[in-house]
mmCIF file of C-alpha atoms in Angstrom:
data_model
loop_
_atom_site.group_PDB
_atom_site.id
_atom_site.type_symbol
_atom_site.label_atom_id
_atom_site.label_comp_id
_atom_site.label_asym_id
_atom_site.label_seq_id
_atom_site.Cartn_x
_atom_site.Cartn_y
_atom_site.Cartn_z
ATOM 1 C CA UNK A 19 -24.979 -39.362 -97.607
ATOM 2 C CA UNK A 20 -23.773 -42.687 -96.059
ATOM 3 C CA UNK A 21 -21.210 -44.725 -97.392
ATOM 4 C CA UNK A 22 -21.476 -47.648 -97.052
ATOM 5 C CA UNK A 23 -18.526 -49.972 -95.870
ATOM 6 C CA UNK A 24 -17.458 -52.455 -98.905
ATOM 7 C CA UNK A 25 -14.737 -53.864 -96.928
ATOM 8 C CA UNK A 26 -14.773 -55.749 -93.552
ATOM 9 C CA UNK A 27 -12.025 -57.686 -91.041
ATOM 10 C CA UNK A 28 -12.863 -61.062 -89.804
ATOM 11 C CA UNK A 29 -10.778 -61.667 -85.992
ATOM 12 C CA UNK A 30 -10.335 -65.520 -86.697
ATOM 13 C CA UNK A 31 -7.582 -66.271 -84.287
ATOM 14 C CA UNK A 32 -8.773 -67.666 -80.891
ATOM 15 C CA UNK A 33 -7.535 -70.755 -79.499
ATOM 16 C CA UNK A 34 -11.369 -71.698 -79.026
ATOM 17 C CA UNK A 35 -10.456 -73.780 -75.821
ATOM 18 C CA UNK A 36 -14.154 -73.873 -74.404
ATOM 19 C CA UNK A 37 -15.002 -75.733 -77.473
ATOM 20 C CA UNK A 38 -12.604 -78.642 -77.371
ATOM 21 C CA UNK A 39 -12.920 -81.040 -78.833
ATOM 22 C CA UNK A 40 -13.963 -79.384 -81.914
ATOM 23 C CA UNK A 41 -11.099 -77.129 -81.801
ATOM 24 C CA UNK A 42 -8.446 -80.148 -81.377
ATOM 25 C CA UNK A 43 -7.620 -79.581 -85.182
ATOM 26 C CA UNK A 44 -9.100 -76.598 -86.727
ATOM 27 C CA UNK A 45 -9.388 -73.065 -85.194
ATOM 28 C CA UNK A 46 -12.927 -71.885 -83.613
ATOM 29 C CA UNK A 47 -14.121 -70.134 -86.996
ATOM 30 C CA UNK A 48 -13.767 -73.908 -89.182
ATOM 31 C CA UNK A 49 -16.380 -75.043 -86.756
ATOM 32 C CA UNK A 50 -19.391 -76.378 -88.319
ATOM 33 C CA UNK A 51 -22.537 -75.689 -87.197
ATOM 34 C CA UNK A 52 -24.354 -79.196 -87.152
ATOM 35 C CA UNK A 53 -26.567 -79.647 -89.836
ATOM 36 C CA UNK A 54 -24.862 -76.964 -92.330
ATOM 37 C CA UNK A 55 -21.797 -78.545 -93.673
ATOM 38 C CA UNK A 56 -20.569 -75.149 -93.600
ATOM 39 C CA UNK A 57 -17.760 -73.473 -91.067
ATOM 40 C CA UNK A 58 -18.984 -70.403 -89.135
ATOM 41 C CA UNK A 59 -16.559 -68.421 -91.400
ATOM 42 C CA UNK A 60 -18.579 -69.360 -94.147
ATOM 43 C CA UNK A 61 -22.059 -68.313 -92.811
ATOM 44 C CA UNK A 62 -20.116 -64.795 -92.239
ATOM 45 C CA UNK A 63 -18.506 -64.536 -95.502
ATOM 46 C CA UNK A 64 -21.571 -64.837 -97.290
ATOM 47 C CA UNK A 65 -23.586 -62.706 -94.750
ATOM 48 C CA UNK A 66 -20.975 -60.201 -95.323
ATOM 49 C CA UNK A 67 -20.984 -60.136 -99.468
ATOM 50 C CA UNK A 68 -25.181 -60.161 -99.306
ATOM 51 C CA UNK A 69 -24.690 -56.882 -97.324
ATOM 52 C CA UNK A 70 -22.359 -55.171 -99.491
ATOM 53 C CA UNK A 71 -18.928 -56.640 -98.494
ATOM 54 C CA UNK A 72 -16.767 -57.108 -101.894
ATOM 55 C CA UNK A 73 -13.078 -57.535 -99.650
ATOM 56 C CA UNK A 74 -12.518 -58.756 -96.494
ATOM 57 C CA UNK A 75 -9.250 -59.540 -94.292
ATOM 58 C CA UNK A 76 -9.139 -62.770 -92.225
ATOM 59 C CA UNK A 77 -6.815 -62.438 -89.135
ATOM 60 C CA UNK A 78 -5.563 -66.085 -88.402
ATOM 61 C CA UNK A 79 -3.648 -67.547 -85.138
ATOM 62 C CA UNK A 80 -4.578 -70.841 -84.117
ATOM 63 C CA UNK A 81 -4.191 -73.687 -86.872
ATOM 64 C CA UNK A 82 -4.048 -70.997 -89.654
ATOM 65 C CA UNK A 83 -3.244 -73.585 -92.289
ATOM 66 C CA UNK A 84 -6.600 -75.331 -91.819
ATOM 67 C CA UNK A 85 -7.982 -72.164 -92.314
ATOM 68 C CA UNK A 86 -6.424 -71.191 -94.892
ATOM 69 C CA UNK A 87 -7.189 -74.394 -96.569
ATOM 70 C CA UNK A 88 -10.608 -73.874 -96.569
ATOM 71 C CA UNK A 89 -10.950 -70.350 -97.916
ATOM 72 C CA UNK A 90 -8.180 -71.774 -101.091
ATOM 73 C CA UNK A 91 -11.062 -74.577 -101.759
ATOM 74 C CA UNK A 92 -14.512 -72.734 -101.470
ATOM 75 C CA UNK A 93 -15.925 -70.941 -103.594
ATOM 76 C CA UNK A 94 -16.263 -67.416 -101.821
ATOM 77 C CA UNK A 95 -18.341 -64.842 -102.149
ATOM 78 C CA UNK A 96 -16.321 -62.068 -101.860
ATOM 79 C CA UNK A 97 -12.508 -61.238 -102.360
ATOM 80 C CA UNK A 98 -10.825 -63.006 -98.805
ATOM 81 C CA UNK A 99 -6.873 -61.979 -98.170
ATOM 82 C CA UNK A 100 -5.368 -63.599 -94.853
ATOM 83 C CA UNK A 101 -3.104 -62.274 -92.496
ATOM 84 C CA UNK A 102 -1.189 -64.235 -89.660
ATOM 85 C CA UNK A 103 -1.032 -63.062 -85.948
ATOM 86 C CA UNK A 104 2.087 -64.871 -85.422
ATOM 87 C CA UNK A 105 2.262 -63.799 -82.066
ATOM 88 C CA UNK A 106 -0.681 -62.896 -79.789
ATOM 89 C CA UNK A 107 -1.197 -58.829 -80.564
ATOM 90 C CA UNK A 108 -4.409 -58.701 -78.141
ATOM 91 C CA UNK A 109 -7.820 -57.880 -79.579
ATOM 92 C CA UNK A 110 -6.219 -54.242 -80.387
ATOM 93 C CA UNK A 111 -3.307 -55.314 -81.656
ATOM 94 C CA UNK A 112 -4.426 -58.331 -84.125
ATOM 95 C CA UNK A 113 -7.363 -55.521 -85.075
ATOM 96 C CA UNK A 114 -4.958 -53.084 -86.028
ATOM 97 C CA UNK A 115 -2.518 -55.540 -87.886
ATOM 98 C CA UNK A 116 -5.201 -57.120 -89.836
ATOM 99 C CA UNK A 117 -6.759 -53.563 -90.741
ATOM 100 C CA UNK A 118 -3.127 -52.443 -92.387
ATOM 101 C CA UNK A 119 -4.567 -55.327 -95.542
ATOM 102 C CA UNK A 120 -7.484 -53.445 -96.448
ATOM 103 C CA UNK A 121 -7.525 -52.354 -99.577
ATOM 104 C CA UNK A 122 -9.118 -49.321 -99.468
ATOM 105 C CA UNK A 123 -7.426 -47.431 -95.950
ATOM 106 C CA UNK A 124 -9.657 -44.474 -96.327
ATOM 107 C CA UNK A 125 -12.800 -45.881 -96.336
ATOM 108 C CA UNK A 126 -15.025 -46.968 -93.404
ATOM 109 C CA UNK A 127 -14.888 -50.746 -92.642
ATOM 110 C CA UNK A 128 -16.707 -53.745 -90.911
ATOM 111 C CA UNK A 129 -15.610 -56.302 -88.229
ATOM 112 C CA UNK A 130 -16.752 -58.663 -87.018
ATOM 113 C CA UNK A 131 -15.054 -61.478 -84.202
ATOM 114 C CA UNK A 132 -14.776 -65.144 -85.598
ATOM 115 C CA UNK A 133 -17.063 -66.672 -83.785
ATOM 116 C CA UNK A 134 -20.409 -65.018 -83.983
ATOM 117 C CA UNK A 135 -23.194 -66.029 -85.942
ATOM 118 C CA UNK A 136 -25.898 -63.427 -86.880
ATOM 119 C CA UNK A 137 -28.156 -62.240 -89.395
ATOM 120 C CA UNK A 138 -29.167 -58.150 -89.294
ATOM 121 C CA UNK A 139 -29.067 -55.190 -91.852
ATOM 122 C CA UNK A 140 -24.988 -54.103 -91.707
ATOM 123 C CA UNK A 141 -26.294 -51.072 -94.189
ATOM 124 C CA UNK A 142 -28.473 -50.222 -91.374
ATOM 125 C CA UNK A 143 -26.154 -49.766 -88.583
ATOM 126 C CA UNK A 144 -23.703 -47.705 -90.969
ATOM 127 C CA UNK A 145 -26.528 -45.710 -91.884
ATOM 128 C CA UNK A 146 -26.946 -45.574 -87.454
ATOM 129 C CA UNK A 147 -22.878 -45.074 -87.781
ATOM 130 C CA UNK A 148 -22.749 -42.052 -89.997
ATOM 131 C CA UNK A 149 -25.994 -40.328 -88.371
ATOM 132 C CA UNK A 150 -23.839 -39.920 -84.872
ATOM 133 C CA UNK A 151 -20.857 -39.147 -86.660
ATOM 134 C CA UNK A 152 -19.126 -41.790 -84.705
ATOM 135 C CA UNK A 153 -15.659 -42.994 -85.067
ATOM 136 C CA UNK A 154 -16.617 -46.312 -83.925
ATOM 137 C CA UNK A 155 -20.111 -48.122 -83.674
ATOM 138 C CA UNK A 156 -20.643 -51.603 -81.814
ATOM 139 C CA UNK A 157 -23.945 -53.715 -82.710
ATOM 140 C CA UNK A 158 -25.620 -54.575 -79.014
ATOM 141 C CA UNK A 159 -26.951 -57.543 -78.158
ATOM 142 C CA UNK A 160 -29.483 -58.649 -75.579
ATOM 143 C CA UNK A 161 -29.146 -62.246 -74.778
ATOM 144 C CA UNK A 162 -30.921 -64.766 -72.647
ATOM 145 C CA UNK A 163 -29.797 -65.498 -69.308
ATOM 146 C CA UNK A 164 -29.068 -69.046 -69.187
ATOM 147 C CA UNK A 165 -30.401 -69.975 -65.943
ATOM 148 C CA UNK A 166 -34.332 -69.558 -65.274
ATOM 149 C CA UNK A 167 -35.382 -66.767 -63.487
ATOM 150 C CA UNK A 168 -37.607 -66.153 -59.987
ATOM 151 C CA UNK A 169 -39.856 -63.354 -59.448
ATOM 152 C CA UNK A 170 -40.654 -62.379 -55.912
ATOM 153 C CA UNK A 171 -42.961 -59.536 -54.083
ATOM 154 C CA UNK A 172 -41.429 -56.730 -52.061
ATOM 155 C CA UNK A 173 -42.366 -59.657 -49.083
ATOM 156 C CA UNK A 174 -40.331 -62.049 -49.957
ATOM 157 C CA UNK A 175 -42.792 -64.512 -51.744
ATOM 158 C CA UNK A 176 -42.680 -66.080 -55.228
ATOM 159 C CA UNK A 177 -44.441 -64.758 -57.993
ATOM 160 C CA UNK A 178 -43.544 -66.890 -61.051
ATOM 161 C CA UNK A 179 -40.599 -68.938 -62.552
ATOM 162 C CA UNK A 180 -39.018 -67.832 -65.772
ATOM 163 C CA UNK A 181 -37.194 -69.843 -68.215
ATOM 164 C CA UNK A 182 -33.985 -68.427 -69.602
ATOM 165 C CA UNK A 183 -35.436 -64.510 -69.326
ATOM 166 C CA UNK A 184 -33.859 -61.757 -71.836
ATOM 167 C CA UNK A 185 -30.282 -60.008 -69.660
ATOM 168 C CA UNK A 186 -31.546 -56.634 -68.705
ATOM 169 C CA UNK A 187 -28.623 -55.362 -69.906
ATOM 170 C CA UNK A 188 -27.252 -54.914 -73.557
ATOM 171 C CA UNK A 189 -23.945 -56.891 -74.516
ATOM 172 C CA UNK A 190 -21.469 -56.025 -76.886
ATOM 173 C CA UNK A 191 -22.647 -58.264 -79.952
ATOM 174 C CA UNK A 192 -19.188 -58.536 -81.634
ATOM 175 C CA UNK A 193 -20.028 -56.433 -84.547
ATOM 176 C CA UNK A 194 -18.763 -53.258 -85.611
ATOM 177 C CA UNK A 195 -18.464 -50.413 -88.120
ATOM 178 C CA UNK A 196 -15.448 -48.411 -87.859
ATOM 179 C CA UNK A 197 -14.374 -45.231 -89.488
ATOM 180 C CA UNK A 198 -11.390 -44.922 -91.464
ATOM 181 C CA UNK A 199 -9.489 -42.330 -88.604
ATOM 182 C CA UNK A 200 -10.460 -46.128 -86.449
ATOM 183 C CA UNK A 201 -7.466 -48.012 -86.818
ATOM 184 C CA UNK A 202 -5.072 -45.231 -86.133
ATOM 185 C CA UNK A 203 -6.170 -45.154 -82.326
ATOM 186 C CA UNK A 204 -5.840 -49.236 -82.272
ATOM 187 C CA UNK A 205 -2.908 -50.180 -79.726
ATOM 188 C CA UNK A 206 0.055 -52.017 -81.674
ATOM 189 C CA UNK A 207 -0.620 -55.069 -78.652
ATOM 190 C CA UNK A 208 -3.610 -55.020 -76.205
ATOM 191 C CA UNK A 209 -7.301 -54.990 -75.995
ATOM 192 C CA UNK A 210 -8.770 -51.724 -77.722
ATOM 193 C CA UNK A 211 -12.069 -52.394 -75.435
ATOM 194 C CA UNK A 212 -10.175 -51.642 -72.331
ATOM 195 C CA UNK A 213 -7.760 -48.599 -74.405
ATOM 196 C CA UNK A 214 -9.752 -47.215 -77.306
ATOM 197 C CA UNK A 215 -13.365 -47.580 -76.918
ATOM 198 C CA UNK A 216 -13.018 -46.070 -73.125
ATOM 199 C CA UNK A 217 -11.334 -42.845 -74.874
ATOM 200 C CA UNK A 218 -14.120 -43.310 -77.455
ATOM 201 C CA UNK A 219 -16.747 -43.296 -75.148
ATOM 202 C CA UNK A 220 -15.256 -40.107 -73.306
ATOM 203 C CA UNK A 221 -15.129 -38.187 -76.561
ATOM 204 C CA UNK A 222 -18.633 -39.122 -77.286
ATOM 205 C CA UNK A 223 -17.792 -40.616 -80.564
ATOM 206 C CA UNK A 224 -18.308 -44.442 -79.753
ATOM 207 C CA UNK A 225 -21.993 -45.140 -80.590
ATOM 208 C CA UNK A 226 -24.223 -48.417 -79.583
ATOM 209 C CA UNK A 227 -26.409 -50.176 -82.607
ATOM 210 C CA UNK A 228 -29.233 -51.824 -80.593
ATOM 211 C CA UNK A 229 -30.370 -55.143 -83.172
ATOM 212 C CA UNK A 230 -33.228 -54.941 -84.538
ATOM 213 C CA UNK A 231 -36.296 -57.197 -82.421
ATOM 214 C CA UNK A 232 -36.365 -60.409 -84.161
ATOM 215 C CA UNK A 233 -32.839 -60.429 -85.615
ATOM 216 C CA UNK A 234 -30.768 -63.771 -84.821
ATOM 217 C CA UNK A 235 -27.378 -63.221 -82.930
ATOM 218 C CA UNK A 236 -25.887 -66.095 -81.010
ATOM 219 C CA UNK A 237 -21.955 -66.691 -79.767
ATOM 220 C CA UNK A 238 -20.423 -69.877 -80.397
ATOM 221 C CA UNK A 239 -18.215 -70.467 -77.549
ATOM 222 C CA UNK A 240 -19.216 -74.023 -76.328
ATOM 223 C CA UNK A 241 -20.695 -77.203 -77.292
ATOM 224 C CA UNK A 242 -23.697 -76.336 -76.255
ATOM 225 C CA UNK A 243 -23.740 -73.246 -78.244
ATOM 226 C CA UNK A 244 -23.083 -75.526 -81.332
ATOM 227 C CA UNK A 245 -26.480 -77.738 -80.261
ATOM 228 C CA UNK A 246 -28.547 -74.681 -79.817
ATOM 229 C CA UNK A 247 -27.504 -73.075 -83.192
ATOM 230 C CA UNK A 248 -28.095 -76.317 -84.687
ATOM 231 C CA UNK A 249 -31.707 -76.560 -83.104
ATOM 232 C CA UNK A 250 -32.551 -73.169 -83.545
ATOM 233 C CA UNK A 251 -31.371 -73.996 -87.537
ATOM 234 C CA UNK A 252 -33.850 -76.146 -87.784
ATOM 235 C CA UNK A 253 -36.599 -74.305 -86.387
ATOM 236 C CA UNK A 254 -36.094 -72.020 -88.749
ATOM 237 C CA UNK A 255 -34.527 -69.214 -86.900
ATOM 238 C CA UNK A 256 -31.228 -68.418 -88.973
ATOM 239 C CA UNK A 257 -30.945 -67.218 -92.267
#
């Protein structure tokens, strides 16, 4: 039977330099998404609680206090402790040292990078998790290529022009659902995707969640990612 992961880490820590001037004076995650009057931090806090989440741990860096601010204000849907990277750890390192807060160290967990913003079923892809067995599971991602595309024959000529096209390959989506053996094979400093998930992925216990078609999954790293999550907003994509 799955078990489902009631607690989740939140990697909120990046200088967000691509996305100055936003980040002049708040750190990536207290970015609004135009329109919302919400940070992204608070579209993942309450996608987090709708699937399940009752705790989470928010690793801050970068302008912590503002952060911190925030999350004393709101009103949250889920119980939020913060930790602070007061050095740079890595990716490894601050994933580990925010992982020793969860409350419940034997039980599977979430996490999830500060800057994403996505809607899909997190009970699914532990369900997907616990099927494989997996010590670690990363949701996948297939974005568009932001340049159009050209299509030519085996001659040379061209077929078609097309806008922005799907990446043929998958991306990892920033997502993940880790078992509680996980944060033992974290590095103290360093990046776990060039340490861990390799040894992982040897051992055949590293598994890939493919989103579901039609789920909404987008990166905020510059100002124009802010624009397009604001237009796709009102379009209607988002939930």
């Amino acid at each position: 039977m799955t078990q489902y992961p009631t607690q989740a880490v939140i990697l909120a820590g990046g200088q967000g330099s691509r996305l100055r001037p936003y980040t002049d004076d708040r750190p990536k995650p207290m970015v609004e998404i135009p329109g919302t009057g919400v940070p992204i931090i608070g579209h993942q806090l309450a996608w987090l609680a709708e699937e399940g989440v009752t705790d989470a741990v928010v690793s801050c860096g970068h302008l912590a206090e503002v952060l911190e601010e925030w999350l004393a204000k709101a009103e949250l849907p889920c119980r939020v402790t913060t930790v602070i990277e007061r050095e740079p750890l890595g990716r490894g390192g601050g994933l580990k040292f925010a992982a020793r807060s969860l409350p419940r160290p034997d039980e599977p967990w979430y996490a999830t990078n500060g800057d994403i913003w996505t809607r899909f079923s997190l009970r699914e892809m532990a369900a997907f998790h616990g099927e494989r067995d997996a010590t670690a599971t990363l949701a996948l991602a297939r974005p568009r290529i932001p340049w159009g595309a050209v299509e030519t024959d085996e001659f040379g000529h061209v077929l078609d022009f097309i806008e922005a096209p799907p990446s043929p390959y998958l991306i990892n989506a920033g997502v993940y659902v880790f078992s509680p053996r996980f944060a033992g094979l974290l590095p103290e400093r360093g990046d776990h995707e060039r340490t861990t998930f390799p040894r992982l992925a040897r051992e055949r216990a590293l598994a890939g969640f493919p989103l579901p078609q039609g789920s909404y999954w987008r990166a905020i790293d510059t100002a124009k990612d802010l624009r397009e999550a604001a237009k796709e907003l009102a379009g209607g994509n988002p939930s």
